[in-house]
């Protein structure tokens, strides 16, 4: 039985346009003010085009109020980014697609009978033309409150893949994470090298973690990531039997001090899934917040926004 083995893992704003639009509307409003019935206007009647109405003051004021709101929101986001030490304000992702992209297994990542058995697809990138990436964080060793505050205040979406032998030290931490909108997914009970295990033992690792997440957090995950990115046919058959629909891997990995890449060009691409870990100074030369700064500074500088993985599945 062929195992698929990975070789990693231990390790602007539109204010200018709005202002321009307001200026155009303001000119139209002045013109309409000179229409008949306006005591200060002349006697030349300016008729609207068929199907249109003269622009009155309330619409102009509403548009100006909207522009003011946008400016205030941007200023708040800029202040938050500065407070967390970011070089630039993170970009806002587009709205989730009404029609989800078709997810298939990446070529070369198939197992025997993958399509015939309708096994969960294994993929590293979401098909999209938008400059977005997806942040995923594995294991659960570090439980840093500052990280939760940072991600909440910056409104950065991410997906967690949890292993029970680490999570059980503080189930409440990940409950607080879930309350902020983060989806908690399956990374097995004890993080073993799955291809070395029998089908029954693999199923215990995967289904057992499904049970833990359902019991502790109320919902059975649809996503499963095999430890180290290593799997075989038994892995995916067991995952499917436990209710798993997708097996996302990653195209880049970010650490506190560097990035690593799967592709030869060593670049981020639209739709790429990025991996990191719940790690702190005990494992890294820095904190979770330091890792997030490195991640956000790079993707923002390259014109990418961070989107929510589950919105595309």
mmCIF file of C-alpha atoms in Angstrom:
data_model
loop_
_atom_site.group_PDB
_atom_site.id
_atom_site.type_symbol
_atom_site.label_atom_id
_atom_site.label_comp_id
_atom_site.label_asym_id
_atom_site.label_seq_id
_atom_site.Cartn_x
_atom_site.Cartn_y
_atom_site.Cartn_z
ATOM 1 C CA UNK A 1 0.000 0.000 0.000
ATOM 2 C CA UNK A 2 1.553 3.312 -1.080
ATOM 3 C CA UNK A 3 1.939 5.966 1.570
ATOM 4 C CA UNK A 4 2.020 9.627 0.698
ATOM 5 C CA UNK A 5 4.791 11.218 2.752
ATOM 6 C CA UNK A 6 5.452 14.924 3.193
ATOM 7 C CA UNK A 7 8.929 16.284 3.743
ATOM 8 C CA UNK A 8 8.265 18.948 6.334
ATOM 9 C CA UNK A 9 6.327 19.923 9.447
ATOM 10 C CA UNK A 10 8.354 19.070 12.418
ATOM 11 C CA UNK A 11 9.781 21.847 12.167
ATOM 12 C CA UNK A 12 -6.371 51.378 -1.179
ATOM 13 C CA UNK A 13 -8.560 51.804 0.552
ATOM 14 C CA UNK A 14 -11.327 53.300 -1.681
ATOM 15 C CA UNK A 15 -11.604 56.630 0.152
ATOM 16 C CA UNK A 16 -10.288 58.514 -2.865
ATOM 17 C CA UNK A 17 -12.970 57.023 -5.083
ATOM 18 C CA UNK A 18 -15.674 57.753 -2.541
ATOM 19 C CA UNK A 19 -14.565 61.369 -2.227
ATOM 20 C CA UNK A 20 -14.555 61.653 -6.006
ATOM 21 C CA UNK A 21 -18.054 60.186 -6.131
ATOM 22 C CA UNK A 22 -19.227 62.656 -3.505
ATOM 23 C CA UNK A 23 -17.822 65.524 -5.530
ATOM 24 C CA UNK A 24 -19.731 64.403 -8.617
ATOM 25 C CA UNK A 25 -22.924 64.023 -6.635
ATOM 26 C CA UNK A 26 -22.385 67.400 -5.020
ATOM 27 C CA UNK A 27 -22.142 69.051 -8.452
ATOM 28 C CA UNK A 28 -25.338 67.288 -9.483
ATOM 29 C CA UNK A 29 -27.011 68.448 -6.298
ATOM 30 C CA UNK A 30 -26.005 72.065 -6.979
ATOM 31 C CA UNK A 31 -27.350 71.788 -10.507
ATOM 32 C CA UNK A 32 -30.643 70.396 -9.290
ATOM 33 C CA UNK A 33 -30.871 73.183 -6.744
ATOM 34 C CA UNK A 34 -31.105 75.618 -9.623
ATOM 35 C CA UNK A 35 -34.133 73.882 -11.076
ATOM 36 C CA UNK A 36 -37.649 75.456 -11.028
ATOM 37 C CA UNK A 37 -39.126 75.714 -7.586
ATOM 38 C CA UNK A 38 -35.837 76.716 -6.001
ATOM 39 C CA UNK A 39 -36.157 80.390 -5.008
ATOM 40 C CA UNK A 40 -32.438 80.989 -5.457
ATOM 41 C CA UNK A 41 -32.242 79.280 -8.864
ATOM 42 C CA UNK A 42 -32.780 80.617 -12.328
ATOM 43 C CA UNK A 43 -35.708 79.859 -14.589
ATOM 44 C CA UNK A 44 -33.926 77.228 -16.717
ATOM 45 C CA UNK A 45 -35.511 73.837 -16.173
ATOM 46 C CA UNK A 46 -33.111 70.871 -15.959
ATOM 47 C CA UNK A 47 -34.989 67.657 -16.537
ATOM 48 C CA UNK A 48 -33.623 64.278 -15.409
ATOM 49 C CA UNK A 49 -33.039 61.530 -17.923
ATOM 50 C CA UNK A 50 -35.951 59.121 -18.409
ATOM 51 C CA UNK A 51 -36.295 56.816 -15.420
ATOM 52 C CA UNK A 52 -34.123 59.012 -13.207
ATOM 53 C CA UNK A 53 -34.844 61.552 -10.491
ATOM 54 C CA UNK A 54 -33.163 64.775 -9.543
ATOM 55 C CA UNK A 55 -30.532 64.263 -6.824
ATOM 56 C CA UNK A 56 -31.701 65.804 -3.591
ATOM 57 C CA UNK A 57 -29.713 66.634 -0.464
ATOM 58 C CA UNK A 58 -30.573 63.514 1.623
ATOM 59 C CA UNK A 59 -28.898 61.034 -0.799
ATOM 60 C CA UNK A 60 -25.798 63.208 -0.922
ATOM 61 C CA UNK A 61 -25.692 63.406 2.856
ATOM 62 C CA UNK A 62 -26.148 59.626 3.108
ATOM 63 C CA UNK A 63 -23.258 59.021 0.744
ATOM 64 C CA UNK A 64 -21.079 61.449 2.664
ATOM 65 C CA UNK A 65 -21.997 59.673 5.916
ATOM 66 C CA UNK A 66 -21.035 56.339 4.372
ATOM 67 C CA UNK A 67 -17.667 57.721 3.290
ATOM 68 C CA UNK A 68 -17.134 59.078 6.788
ATOM 69 C CA UNK A 69 -17.916 55.641 8.221
ATOM 70 C CA UNK A 70 -15.392 53.992 5.878
ATOM 71 C CA UNK A 71 -12.732 56.466 6.901
ATOM 72 C CA UNK A 72 -13.437 55.846 10.580
ATOM 73 C CA UNK A 73 -13.304 52.055 10.131
ATOM 74 C CA UNK A 74 -10.007 52.287 8.284
ATOM 75 C CA UNK A 75 -8.547 54.572 10.936
ATOM 76 C CA UNK A 76 -9.548 52.069 13.633
ATOM 77 C CA UNK A 77 -7.983 49.190 11.715
ATOM 78 C CA UNK A 78 -4.822 51.217 11.142
ATOM 79 C CA UNK A 79 -4.559 51.963 14.860
ATOM 80 C CA UNK A 80 -4.999 48.270 15.704
ATOM 81 C CA UNK A 81 -2.365 47.235 13.161
ATOM 82 C CA UNK A 82 0.070 49.775 14.611
ATOM 83 C CA UNK A 83 -0.620 48.608 18.151
ATOM 84 C CA UNK A 84 0.323 45.043 17.177
ATOM 85 C CA UNK A 85 3.473 46.159 15.371
ATOM 86 C CA UNK A 86 2.400 45.468 11.785
ATOM 87 C CA UNK A 87 4.086 47.258 8.902
ATOM 88 C CA UNK A 88 0.788 47.788 7.052
ATOM 89 C CA UNK A 89 -2.924 47.407 7.629
ATOM 90 C CA UNK A 90 -4.023 43.862 6.669
ATOM 91 C CA UNK A 91 -6.133 43.744 3.530
ATOM 92 C CA UNK A 92 -9.799 42.787 3.683
ATOM 93 C CA UNK A 93 -10.727 39.593 1.783
ATOM 94 C CA UNK A 94 -13.560 39.525 -0.760
ATOM 95 C CA UNK A 95 -16.951 38.196 0.214
ATOM 96 C CA UNK A 96 -17.132 34.368 0.242
ATOM 97 C CA UNK A 97 -18.182 32.932 -3.116
ATOM 98 C CA UNK A 98 -21.857 32.148 -3.576
ATOM 99 C CA UNK A 99 -20.781 29.098 -5.588
ATOM 100 C CA UNK A 100 -18.065 27.104 -3.880
ATOM 101 C CA UNK A 101 -15.082 26.026 -5.994
ATOM 102 C CA UNK A 102 -14.727 22.377 -6.926
ATOM 103 C CA UNK A 103 -12.115 20.790 -4.679
ATOM 104 C CA UNK A 104 -10.151 17.850 -6.056
ATOM 105 C CA UNK A 105 -7.067 15.940 -4.967
ATOM 106 C CA UNK A 106 -3.826 17.504 -6.103
ATOM 107 C CA UNK A 107 -2.041 15.510 -8.790
ATOM 108 C CA UNK A 108 0.530 13.221 -7.233
ATOM 109 C CA UNK A 109 -1.235 13.201 -3.863
ATOM 110 C CA UNK A 110 -3.691 10.416 -4.742
ATOM 111 C CA UNK A 111 -3.816 6.997 -3.109
ATOM 112 C CA UNK A 112 -4.896 3.768 -4.795
ATOM 113 C CA UNK A 113 -8.611 3.896 -5.546
ATOM 114 C CA UNK A 114 -8.886 7.526 -4.451
ATOM 115 C CA UNK A 115 -11.565 8.473 -6.967
ATOM 116 C CA UNK A 116 -13.308 5.100 -7.096
ATOM 117 C CA UNK A 117 -13.698 5.027 -3.310
ATOM 118 C CA UNK A 118 -14.724 8.686 -3.223
ATOM 119 C CA UNK A 119 -12.115 9.402 -0.552
ATOM 120 C CA UNK A 120 -11.668 12.903 0.915
ATOM 121 C CA UNK A 121 -9.695 15.142 -1.451
ATOM 122 C CA UNK A 122 -6.135 16.031 -0.455
ATOM 123 C CA UNK A 123 -5.165 19.538 -1.589
ATOM 124 C CA UNK A 124 -2.764 22.380 -0.878
ATOM 125 C CA UNK A 125 -4.507 25.269 -2.643
ATOM 126 C CA UNK A 126 -8.080 26.484 -3.146
ATOM 127 C CA UNK A 127 -8.966 27.264 -6.787
ATOM 128 C CA UNK A 128 -9.457 31.044 -6.938
ATOM 129 C CA UNK A 129 -8.314 34.075 -8.912
ATOM 130 C CA UNK A 130 -8.442 36.343 -5.876
ATOM 131 C CA UNK A 131 -5.237 37.235 -4.059
ATOM 132 C CA UNK A 132 -6.150 35.449 -0.853
ATOM 133 C CA UNK A 133 -4.439 32.881 1.362
ATOM 134 C CA UNK A 134 -5.729 30.657 4.156
ATOM 135 C CA UNK A 135 -3.983 30.393 7.531
ATOM 136 C CA UNK A 136 -4.133 27.036 9.334
ATOM 137 C CA UNK A 137 -2.551 26.300 12.720
ATOM 138 C CA UNK A 138 -1.805 22.811 14.040
ATOM 139 C CA UNK A 139 -1.453 20.773 17.227
ATOM 140 C CA UNK A 140 -2.306 22.975 20.233
ATOM 141 C CA UNK A 141 0.878 23.013 22.342
ATOM 142 C CA UNK A 142 0.996 26.770 22.962
ATOM 143 C CA UNK A 143 -1.987 28.459 24.565
ATOM 144 C CA UNK A 144 -1.077 32.128 24.399
ATOM 145 C CA UNK A 145 -3.832 34.597 25.435
ATOM 146 C CA UNK A 146 -2.084 37.412 23.540
ATOM 147 C CA UNK A 147 -2.478 35.443 20.319
ATOM 148 C CA UNK A 148 -6.241 35.204 20.827
ATOM 149 C CA UNK A 149 -6.459 38.959 21.453
ATOM 150 C CA UNK A 150 -4.317 39.764 18.442
ATOM 151 C CA UNK A 151 -6.324 37.657 16.000
ATOM 152 C CA UNK A 152 -9.631 38.914 17.396
ATOM 153 C CA UNK A 153 -8.664 42.583 17.301
ATOM 154 C CA UNK A 154 -7.162 42.340 13.814
ATOM 155 C CA UNK A 155 -10.101 40.179 12.637
ATOM 156 C CA UNK A 156 -7.824 37.649 10.940
ATOM 157 C CA UNK A 157 -9.552 34.329 10.144
ATOM 158 C CA UNK A 158 -7.751 31.026 10.634
ATOM 159 C CA UNK A 159 -8.488 27.320 10.980
ATOM 160 C CA UNK A 160 -7.228 25.119 13.836
ATOM 161 C CA UNK A 161 -6.281 21.437 13.568
ATOM 162 C CA UNK A 162 -6.064 19.969 17.079
ATOM 163 C CA UNK A 163 -4.520 16.917 18.737
ATOM 164 C CA UNK A 164 -6.101 15.850 22.000
ATOM 165 C CA UNK A 165 -2.898 14.983 23.875
ATOM 166 C CA UNK A 166 -2.038 18.719 23.734
ATOM 167 C CA UNK A 167 -5.493 20.288 23.765
ATOM 168 C CA UNK A 168 -6.632 18.455 26.906
ATOM 169 C CA UNK A 169 -4.245 20.562 28.986
ATOM 170 C CA UNK A 170 -6.697 23.451 28.525
ATOM 171 C CA UNK A 171 -9.884 22.708 26.600
ATOM 172 C CA UNK A 172 -11.203 26.125 27.632
ATOM 173 C CA UNK A 173 -8.562 27.987 25.650
ATOM 174 C CA UNK A 174 -9.781 26.462 22.405
ATOM 175 C CA UNK A 175 -13.380 27.002 23.464
ATOM 176 C CA UNK A 176 -12.619 30.728 23.651
ATOM 177 C CA UNK A 177 -11.065 30.453 20.226
ATOM 178 C CA UNK A 178 -14.196 28.780 18.858
ATOM 179 C CA UNK A 179 -16.358 31.516 20.398
ATOM 180 C CA UNK A 180 -14.467 34.000 18.198
ATOM 181 C CA UNK A 181 -15.541 32.112 15.071
ATOM 182 C CA UNK A 182 -12.586 29.752 14.593
ATOM 183 C CA UNK A 183 -13.479 26.262 13.351
ATOM 184 C CA UNK A 184 -11.783 23.467 15.327
ATOM 185 C CA UNK A 185 -10.743 20.488 13.213
ATOM 186 C CA UNK A 186 -9.146 17.058 13.538
ATOM 187 C CA UNK A 187 -5.400 16.358 13.840
ATOM 188 C CA UNK A 188 -5.733 12.947 15.618
ATOM 189 C CA UNK A 189 -5.620 12.039 19.289
ATOM 190 C CA UNK A 190 -1.854 11.611 19.742
ATOM 191 C CA UNK A 191 -0.244 12.859 16.500
ATOM 192 C CA UNK A 192 1.269 9.535 15.297
ATOM 193 C CA UNK A 193 2.859 8.656 11.969
ATOM 194 C CA UNK A 194 -0.331 7.180 10.541
ATOM 195 C CA UNK A 195 0.988 5.039 7.632
ATOM 196 C CA UNK A 196 2.811 2.847 10.169
ATOM 197 C CA UNK A 197 -0.487 1.956 11.879
ATOM 198 C CA UNK A 198 -3.146 -0.595 10.960
ATOM 199 C CA UNK A 199 -6.487 0.559 9.605
ATOM 200 C CA UNK A 200 -8.111 -0.080 12.997
ATOM 201 C CA UNK A 201 -5.556 1.995 14.891
ATOM 202 C CA UNK A 202 -5.757 4.811 12.370
ATOM 203 C CA UNK A 203 -9.518 4.818 12.689
ATOM 204 C CA UNK A 204 -9.201 5.001 16.470
ATOM 205 C CA UNK A 205 -6.894 8.021 16.202
ATOM 206 C CA UNK A 206 -9.136 9.872 13.766
ATOM 207 C CA UNK A 207 -12.609 8.901 14.972
ATOM 208 C CA UNK A 208 -11.479 9.294 18.577
ATOM 209 C CA UNK A 209 -10.557 12.932 17.917
ATOM 210 C CA UNK A 210 -13.875 13.451 16.143
ATOM 211 C CA UNK A 211 -15.569 12.289 19.350
ATOM 212 C CA UNK A 212 -13.463 14.595 21.545
ATOM 213 C CA UNK A 213 -14.214 17.687 19.477
ATOM 214 C CA UNK A 214 -17.914 16.857 19.291
ATOM 215 C CA UNK A 215 -18.100 16.283 23.057
ATOM 216 C CA UNK A 216 -16.084 19.360 24.034
ATOM 217 C CA UNK A 217 -17.119 21.817 21.344
ATOM 218 C CA UNK A 218 -20.459 20.567 20.056
ATOM 219 C CA UNK A 219 -19.691 19.836 16.425
ATOM 220 C CA UNK A 220 -18.062 16.990 14.542
ATOM 221 C CA UNK A 221 -15.313 18.308 12.209
ATOM 222 C CA UNK A 222 -15.473 17.992 8.436
ATOM 223 C CA UNK A 223 -11.749 18.689 7.984
ATOM 224 C CA UNK A 224 -8.860 16.409 8.933
ATOM 225 C CA UNK A 225 -5.126 16.962 8.527
ATOM 226 C CA UNK A 226 -2.853 13.911 8.929
ATOM 227 C CA UNK A 227 0.128 14.482 11.240
ATOM 228 C CA UNK A 228 3.303 15.458 9.362
ATOM 229 C CA UNK A 229 1.144 15.471 6.203
ATOM 230 C CA UNK A 230 1.657 11.691 5.899
ATOM 231 C CA UNK A 231 -1.153 9.297 4.965
ATOM 232 C CA UNK A 232 -2.089 6.218 2.957
ATOM 233 C CA UNK A 233 -5.293 4.666 1.653
ATOM 234 C CA UNK A 234 -6.246 3.375 5.112
ATOM 235 C CA UNK A 235 -5.897 6.907 6.503
ATOM 236 C CA UNK A 236 -8.373 8.386 4.058
ATOM 237 C CA UNK A 237 -10.765 5.431 4.298
ATOM 238 C CA UNK A 238 -10.769 5.758 8.088
ATOM 239 C CA UNK A 239 -11.253 9.515 7.876
ATOM 240 C CA UNK A 240 -14.206 9.097 5.536
ATOM 241 C CA UNK A 241 -15.800 6.545 7.868
ATOM 242 C CA UNK A 242 -15.569 9.114 10.680
ATOM 243 C CA UNK A 243 -17.410 11.801 8.697
ATOM 244 C CA UNK A 244 -14.428 13.713 7.283
ATOM 245 C CA UNK A 245 -15.074 15.446 3.942
ATOM 246 C CA UNK A 246 -11.736 17.171 3.233
ATOM 247 C CA UNK A 247 -8.045 16.571 3.985
ATOM 248 C CA UNK A 248 -6.260 19.905 3.416
ATOM 249 C CA UNK A 249 -2.472 20.030 3.549
ATOM 250 C CA UNK A 250 -0.466 23.214 2.843
ATOM 251 C CA UNK A 251 1.694 24.982 0.283
ATOM 252 C CA UNK A 252 3.758 27.159 2.638
ATOM 253 C CA UNK A 253 4.755 26.964 6.287
ATOM 254 C CA UNK A 254 5.479 30.033 8.403
ATOM 255 C CA UNK A 255 7.643 30.018 11.527
ATOM 256 C CA UNK A 256 8.546 32.845 13.836
ATOM 257 C CA UNK A 257 11.837 33.423 11.960
ATOM 258 C CA UNK A 258 11.283 32.122 8.410
ATOM 259 C CA UNK A 259 9.004 30.753 5.690
ATOM 260 C CA UNK A 260 9.291 27.379 3.953
ATOM 261 C CA UNK A 261 7.761 26.538 0.571
ATOM 262 C CA UNK A 262 6.474 23.481 -1.239
ATOM 263 C CA UNK A 263 6.760 24.977 -4.729
ATOM 264 C CA UNK A 264 10.007 25.459 -6.619
ATOM 265 C CA UNK A 265 9.420 29.188 -7.142
ATOM 266 C CA UNK A 266 9.306 29.850 -3.369
ATOM 267 C CA UNK A 267 6.374 32.197 -3.740
ATOM 268 C CA UNK A 268 2.865 32.605 -2.346
ATOM 269 C CA UNK A 269 0.072 31.970 -4.872
ATOM 270 C CA UNK A 270 -3.658 32.832 -4.926
ATOM 271 C CA UNK A 271 -5.587 30.339 -2.815
ATOM 272 C CA UNK A 272 -2.560 28.842 -1.041
ATOM 273 C CA UNK A 273 -3.038 27.175 2.334
ATOM 274 C CA UNK A 274 -0.391 28.275 4.839
ATOM 275 C CA UNK A 275 0.583 26.101 7.803
ATOM 276 C CA UNK A 276 1.849 27.170 11.196
ATOM 277 C CA UNK A 277 1.767 25.708 14.715
ATOM 278 C CA UNK A 278 0.668 26.594 18.204
ATOM 279 C CA UNK A 279 4.221 27.213 19.416
ATOM 280 C CA UNK A 280 5.904 29.725 21.701
ATOM 281 C CA UNK A 281 9.297 30.537 23.148
ATOM 282 C CA UNK A 282 9.695 26.985 24.375
ATOM 283 C CA UNK A 283 10.008 25.857 20.750
ATOM 284 C CA UNK A 284 10.650 29.052 18.772
ATOM 285 C CA UNK A 285 12.742 32.184 19.123
ATOM 286 C CA UNK A 286 9.605 34.170 19.673
ATOM 287 C CA UNK A 287 5.877 34.085 20.385
ATOM 288 C CA UNK A 288 2.742 33.273 18.420
ATOM 289 C CA UNK A 289 2.242 37.015 17.942
ATOM 290 C CA UNK A 290 5.741 37.281 16.438
ATOM 291 C CA UNK A 291 4.823 34.527 13.968
ATOM 292 C CA UNK A 292 1.604 36.302 13.003
ATOM 293 C CA UNK A 293 3.509 39.552 12.409
ATOM 294 C CA UNK A 294 5.880 37.757 10.053
ATOM 295 C CA UNK A 295 2.956 36.114 8.269
ATOM 296 C CA UNK A 296 0.825 39.247 7.905
ATOM 297 C CA UNK A 297 3.684 41.545 6.946
ATOM 298 C CA UNK A 298 4.630 39.288 4.042
ATOM 299 C CA UNK A 299 1.193 38.536 2.644
ATOM 300 C CA UNK A 300 0.007 42.138 3.013
ATOM 301 C CA UNK A 301 3.127 43.518 1.317
ATOM 302 C CA UNK A 302 2.467 41.147 -1.608
ATOM 303 C CA UNK A 303 -1.163 42.253 -1.916
ATOM 304 C CA UNK A 304 -2.837 39.232 -0.300
ATOM 305 C CA UNK A 305 -5.732 39.152 2.141
ATOM 306 C CA UNK A 306 -6.401 36.301 4.583
ATOM 307 C CA UNK A 307 -9.695 34.482 3.999
ATOM 308 C CA UNK A 308 -11.547 31.803 5.960
ATOM 309 C CA UNK A 309 -10.892 28.307 4.593
ATOM 310 C CA UNK A 310 -14.325 26.911 5.489
ATOM 311 C CA UNK A 311 -16.009 29.625 3.398
ATOM 312 C CA UNK A 312 -14.561 28.013 0.272
ATOM 313 C CA UNK A 313 -15.463 24.387 1.048
#
